[in-house]
């Protein structure tokens, strides 16, 4: 845990200290949530996505599962295909 300071400017803006941005991987456009816990104010980033959310955004439909046995067969099949191509030439 670390302590950094920042100041609220006249137009109600503040700056996130560089050490905090680097440690949390924050950048322009990131959103924050301000929570009051008793006498403390907690600021935390929001808008993080789960790997499932990202997967759904990338793939329109779910790909077929790949099993470990299929992965193990891959190099063997690739070598067989290479040999057959060489023999045909």
mmCIF file with all atom_site columns, C-alpha atoms in Angstrom:
data_model
loop_
_atom_site.group_PDB
_atom_site.id
_atom_site.type_symbol
_atom_site.label_atom_id
_atom_site.label_alt_id
_atom_site.label_comp_id
_atom_site.label_asym_id
_atom_site.label_entity_id
_atom_site.label_seq_id
_atom_site.pdbx_PDB_ins_code
_atom_site.Cartn_x
_atom_site.Cartn_y
_atom_site.Cartn_z
_atom_site.occupancy
_atom_site.B_iso_or_equiv
_atom_site.pdbx_formal_charge
_atom_site.auth_seq_id
_atom_site.auth_comp_id
_atom_site.auth_asym_id
_atom_site.auth_atom_id
_atom_site.pdbx_PDB_model_num
ATOM 1  C CA . UNK A 1 1  ? 0.000   0.000   0.000   1.00 0.00 ? 1  UNK A CA 1
ATOM 2  C CA . UNK A 1 2  ? 1.226   3.487   -0.756  1.00 0.00 ? 2  UNK A CA 1
ATOM 3  C CA . UNK A 1 3  ? 0.101   7.022   -0.080  1.00 0.00 ? 3  UNK A CA 1
ATOM 4  C CA . UNK A 1 4  ? 0.101   9.731   -2.715  1.00 0.00 ? 4  UNK A CA 1
ATOM 5  C CA . UNK A 1 5  ? -1.421  13.187  -2.649  1.00 0.00 ? 5  UNK A CA 1
ATOM 6  C CA . UNK A 1 6  ? -3.362  15.190  -5.183  1.00 0.00 ? 6  UNK A CA 1
ATOM 7  C CA . UNK A 1 7  ? -5.268  18.435  -5.098  1.00 0.00 ? 7  UNK A CA 1
ATOM 8  C CA . UNK A 1 8  ? -8.750  19.425  -6.252  1.00 0.00 ? 8  UNK A CA 1
ATOM 9  C CA . UNK A 1 9  ? -8.408  22.355  -8.655  1.00 0.00 ? 9  UNK A CA 1
ATOM 10 C CA . UNK A 1 10 ? -10.757 25.334  -9.026  1.00 0.00 ? 10 UNK A CA 1
ATOM 11 C CA . UNK A 1 11 ? -12.774 23.589  -11.757 1.00 0.00 ? 11 UNK A CA 1
ATOM 12 C CA . UNK A 1 12 ? -13.283 20.509  -9.470  1.00 0.00 ? 12 UNK A CA 1
ATOM 13 C CA . UNK A 1 13 ? -10.702 18.426  -11.307 1.00 0.00 ? 13 UNK A CA 1
ATOM 14 C CA . UNK A 1 14 ? -7.898  16.395  -9.790  1.00 0.00 ? 14 UNK A CA 1
ATOM 15 C CA . UNK A 1 15 ? -4.869  14.515  -11.076 1.00 0.00 ? 15 UNK A CA 1
ATOM 16 C CA . UNK A 1 16 ? -4.137  10.871  -10.377 1.00 0.00 ? 16 UNK A CA 1
ATOM 17 C CA . UNK A 1 17 ? -0.491  10.733  -9.273  1.00 0.00 ? 17 UNK A CA 1
ATOM 18 C CA . UNK A 1 18 ? 1.950   9.133   -11.700 1.00 0.00 ? 18 UNK A CA 1
ATOM 19 C CA . UNK A 1 19 ? 2.951   6.371   -9.253  1.00 0.00 ? 19 UNK A CA 1
ATOM 20 C CA . UNK A 1 20 ? -0.710  5.352   -8.861  1.00 0.00 ? 20 UNK A CA 1
ATOM 21 C CA . UNK A 1 21 ? -1.330  5.379   -12.632 1.00 0.00 ? 21 UNK A CA 1
ATOM 22 C CA . UNK A 1 22 ? 1.709   3.216   -13.266 1.00 0.00 ? 22 UNK A CA 1
ATOM 23 C CA . UNK A 1 23 ? 0.954   0.727   -10.493 1.00 0.00 ? 23 UNK A CA 1
ATOM 24 C CA . UNK A 1 24 ? -2.692  0.284   -11.546 1.00 0.00 ? 24 UNK A CA 1
ATOM 25 C CA . UNK A 1 25 ? -2.116  0.594   -15.314 1.00 0.00 ? 25 UNK A CA 1
ATOM 26 C CA . UNK A 1 26 ? -4.448  3.567   -15.676 1.00 0.00 ? 26 UNK A CA 1
ATOM 27 C CA . UNK A 1 27 ? -4.693  5.869   -18.640 1.00 0.00 ? 27 UNK A CA 1
ATOM 28 C CA . UNK A 1 28 ? -6.820  8.563   -20.267 1.00 0.00 ? 28 UNK A CA 1
ATOM 29 C CA . UNK A 1 29 ? -10.510 7.715   -20.430 1.00 0.00 ? 29 UNK A CA 1
ATOM 30 C CA . UNK A 1 30 ? -10.514 5.291   -17.487 1.00 0.00 ? 30 UNK A CA 1
ATOM 31 C CA . UNK A 1 31 ? -13.525 5.611   -15.191 1.00 0.00 ? 31 UNK A CA 1
ATOM 32 C CA . UNK A 1 32 ? -13.498 5.671   -11.389 1.00 0.00 ? 32 UNK A CA 1
ATOM 33 C CA . UNK A 1 33 ? -15.967 4.980   -8.638  1.00 0.00 ? 33 UNK A CA 1
ATOM 34 C CA . UNK A 1 34 ? -15.881 7.112   -5.475  1.00 0.00 ? 34 UNK A CA 1
ATOM 35 C CA . UNK A 1 35 ? -17.130 5.358   -2.324  1.00 0.00 ? 35 UNK A CA 1
ATOM 36 C CA . UNK A 1 36 ? -17.473 6.687   1.198   1.00 0.00 ? 36 UNK A CA 1
ATOM 37 C CA . UNK A 1 37 ? -16.571 4.167   3.902   1.00 0.00 ? 37 UNK A CA 1
ATOM 38 C CA . UNK A 1 38 ? -17.064 5.823   7.275   1.00 0.00 ? 38 UNK A CA 1
ATOM 39 C CA . UNK A 1 39 ? -14.439 8.560   7.485   1.00 0.00 ? 39 UNK A CA 1
ATOM 40 C CA . UNK A 1 40 ? -12.539 7.311   4.426   1.00 0.00 ? 40 UNK A CA 1
ATOM 41 C CA . UNK A 1 41 ? -12.995 7.902   0.726   1.00 0.00 ? 41 UNK A CA 1
ATOM 42 C CA . UNK A 1 42 ? -12.186 4.955   -1.560  1.00 0.00 ? 42 UNK A CA 1
ATOM 43 C CA . UNK A 1 43 ? -11.509 5.563   -5.245  1.00 0.00 ? 43 UNK A CA 1
ATOM 44 C CA . UNK A 1 44 ? -11.363 2.506   -7.484  1.00 0.00 ? 44 UNK A CA 1
ATOM 45 C CA . UNK A 1 45 ? -11.304 1.988   -11.224 1.00 0.00 ? 45 UNK A CA 1
ATOM 46 C CA . UNK A 1 46 ? -14.471 0.658   -12.853 1.00 0.00 ? 46 UNK A CA 1
ATOM 47 C CA . UNK A 1 47 ? -15.266 -0.622  -16.303 1.00 0.00 ? 47 UNK A CA 1
ATOM 48 C CA . UNK A 1 48 ? -13.050 -3.668  -16.096 1.00 0.00 ? 48 UNK A CA 1
ATOM 49 C CA . UNK A 1 49 ? -14.252 -6.627  -18.088 1.00 0.00 ? 49 UNK A CA 1
ATOM 50 C CA . UNK A 1 50 ? -14.066 -10.316 -17.286 1.00 0.00 ? 50 UNK A CA 1
ATOM 51 C CA . UNK A 1 51 ? -12.365 -12.665 -19.724 1.00 0.00 ? 51 UNK A CA 1
ATOM 52 C CA . UNK A 1 52 ? -15.824 -14.039 -20.556 1.00 0.00 ? 52 UNK A CA 1
ATOM 53 C CA . UNK A 1 53 ? -17.044 -10.540 -21.537 1.00 0.00 ? 53 UNK A CA 1
ATOM 54 C CA . UNK A 1 54 ? -14.025 -10.034 -23.793 1.00 0.00 ? 54 UNK A CA 1
ATOM 55 C CA . UNK A 1 55 ? -14.476 -13.491 -25.328 1.00 0.00 ? 55 UNK A CA 1
ATOM 56 C CA . UNK A 1 56 ? -18.128 -12.758 -26.138 1.00 0.00 ? 56 UNK A CA 1
ATOM 57 C CA . UNK A 1 57 ? -17.153 -9.436  -27.735 1.00 0.00 ? 57 UNK A CA 1
ATOM 58 C CA . UNK A 1 58 ? -14.523 -11.058 -29.963 1.00 0.00 ? 58 UNK A CA 1
ATOM 59 C CA . UNK A 1 59 ? -16.338 -14.233 -31.014 1.00 0.00 ? 59 UNK A CA 1
ATOM 60 C CA . UNK A 1 60 ? -19.822 -14.014 -32.499 1.00 0.00 ? 60 UNK A CA 1
ATOM 61 C CA . UNK A 1 61 ? -20.496 -17.639 -31.706 1.00 0.00 ? 61 UNK A CA 1
ATOM 62 C CA . UNK A 1 62 ? -18.716 -19.869 -29.253 1.00 0.00 ? 62 UNK A CA 1
ATOM 63 C CA . UNK A 1 63 ? -15.904 -21.884 -30.829 1.00 0.00 ? 63 UNK A CA 1
ATOM 64 C CA . UNK A 1 64 ? -15.858 -25.639 -30.397 1.00 0.00 ? 64 UNK A CA 1
ATOM 65 C CA . UNK A 1 65 ? -13.893 -26.784 -27.347 1.00 0.00 ? 65 UNK A CA 1
ATOM 66 C CA . UNK A 1 66 ? -10.386 -28.109 -27.901 1.00 0.00 ? 66 UNK A CA 1
ATOM 67 C CA . UNK A 1 67 ? -9.386  -31.069 -25.793 1.00 0.00 ? 67 UNK A CA 1
ATOM 68 C CA . UNK A 1 68 ? -5.886  -31.990 -24.694 1.00 0.00 ? 68 UNK A CA 1
ATOM 69 C CA . UNK A 1 69 ? -5.979  -35.173 -26.794 1.00 0.00 ? 69 UNK A CA 1
ATOM 70 C CA . UNK A 1 70 ? -6.691  -33.050 -29.886 1.00 0.00 ? 70 UNK A CA 1
ATOM 71 C CA . UNK A 1 71 ? -3.757  -30.775 -29.051 1.00 0.00 ? 71 UNK A CA 1
ATOM 72 C CA . UNK A 1 72 ? -1.446  -33.758 -28.690 1.00 0.00 ? 72 UNK A CA 1
ATOM 73 C CA . UNK A 1 73 ? -2.498  -35.124 -32.090 1.00 0.00 ? 73 UNK A CA 1
ATOM 74 C CA . UNK A 1 74 ? -1.869  -31.793 -33.822 1.00 0.00 ? 74 UNK A CA 1
ATOM 75 C CA . UNK A 1 75 ? 1.934   -32.080 -34.313 1.00 0.00 ? 75 UNK A CA 1
ATOM 76 C CA . UNK A 1 76 ? 1.612   -35.714 -35.416 1.00 0.00 ? 76 UNK A CA 1
ATOM 77 C CA . UNK A 1 77 ? -1.012  -34.863 -38.026 1.00 0.00 ? 77 UNK A CA 1
ATOM 78 C CA . UNK A 1 78 ? 0.983   -31.886 -39.233 1.00 0.00 ? 78 UNK A CA 1
ATOM 79 C CA . UNK A 1 79 ? 4.069   -34.061 -39.763 1.00 0.00 ? 79 UNK A CA 1
ATOM 80 C CA . UNK A 1 80 ? 1.997   -36.682 -41.615 1.00 0.00 ? 80 UNK A CA 1
ATOM 81 C CA . UNK A 1 81 ? 0.577   -33.982 -43.901 1.00 0.00 ? 81 UNK A CA 1
ATOM 82 C CA . UNK A 1 82 ? 4.056   -32.603 -44.586 1.00 0.00 ? 82 UNK A CA 1
ATOM 83 C CA . UNK A 1 83 ? 5.369   -36.047 -45.537 1.00 0.00 ? 83 UNK A CA 1
ATOM 84 C CA . UNK A 1 84 ? 2.437   -36.724 -47.829 1.00 0.00 ? 84 UNK A CA 1
ATOM 85 C CA . UNK A 1 85 ? 2.930   -33.385 -49.603 1.00 0.00 ? 85 UNK A CA 1
ATOM 86 C CA . UNK A 1 86 ? 6.638   -34.137 -50.142 1.00 0.00 ? 86 UNK A CA 1
ATOM 87 C CA . UNK A 1 87 ? 5.864   -37.577 -51.528 1.00 0.00 ? 87 UNK A CA 1
ATOM 88 C CA . UNK A 1 88 ? 3.330   -36.161 -54.004 1.00 0.00 ? 88 UNK A CA 1
ATOM 89 C CA . UNK A 1 89 ? 5.838   -33.741 -55.533 1.00 0.00 ? 89 UNK A CA 1
#
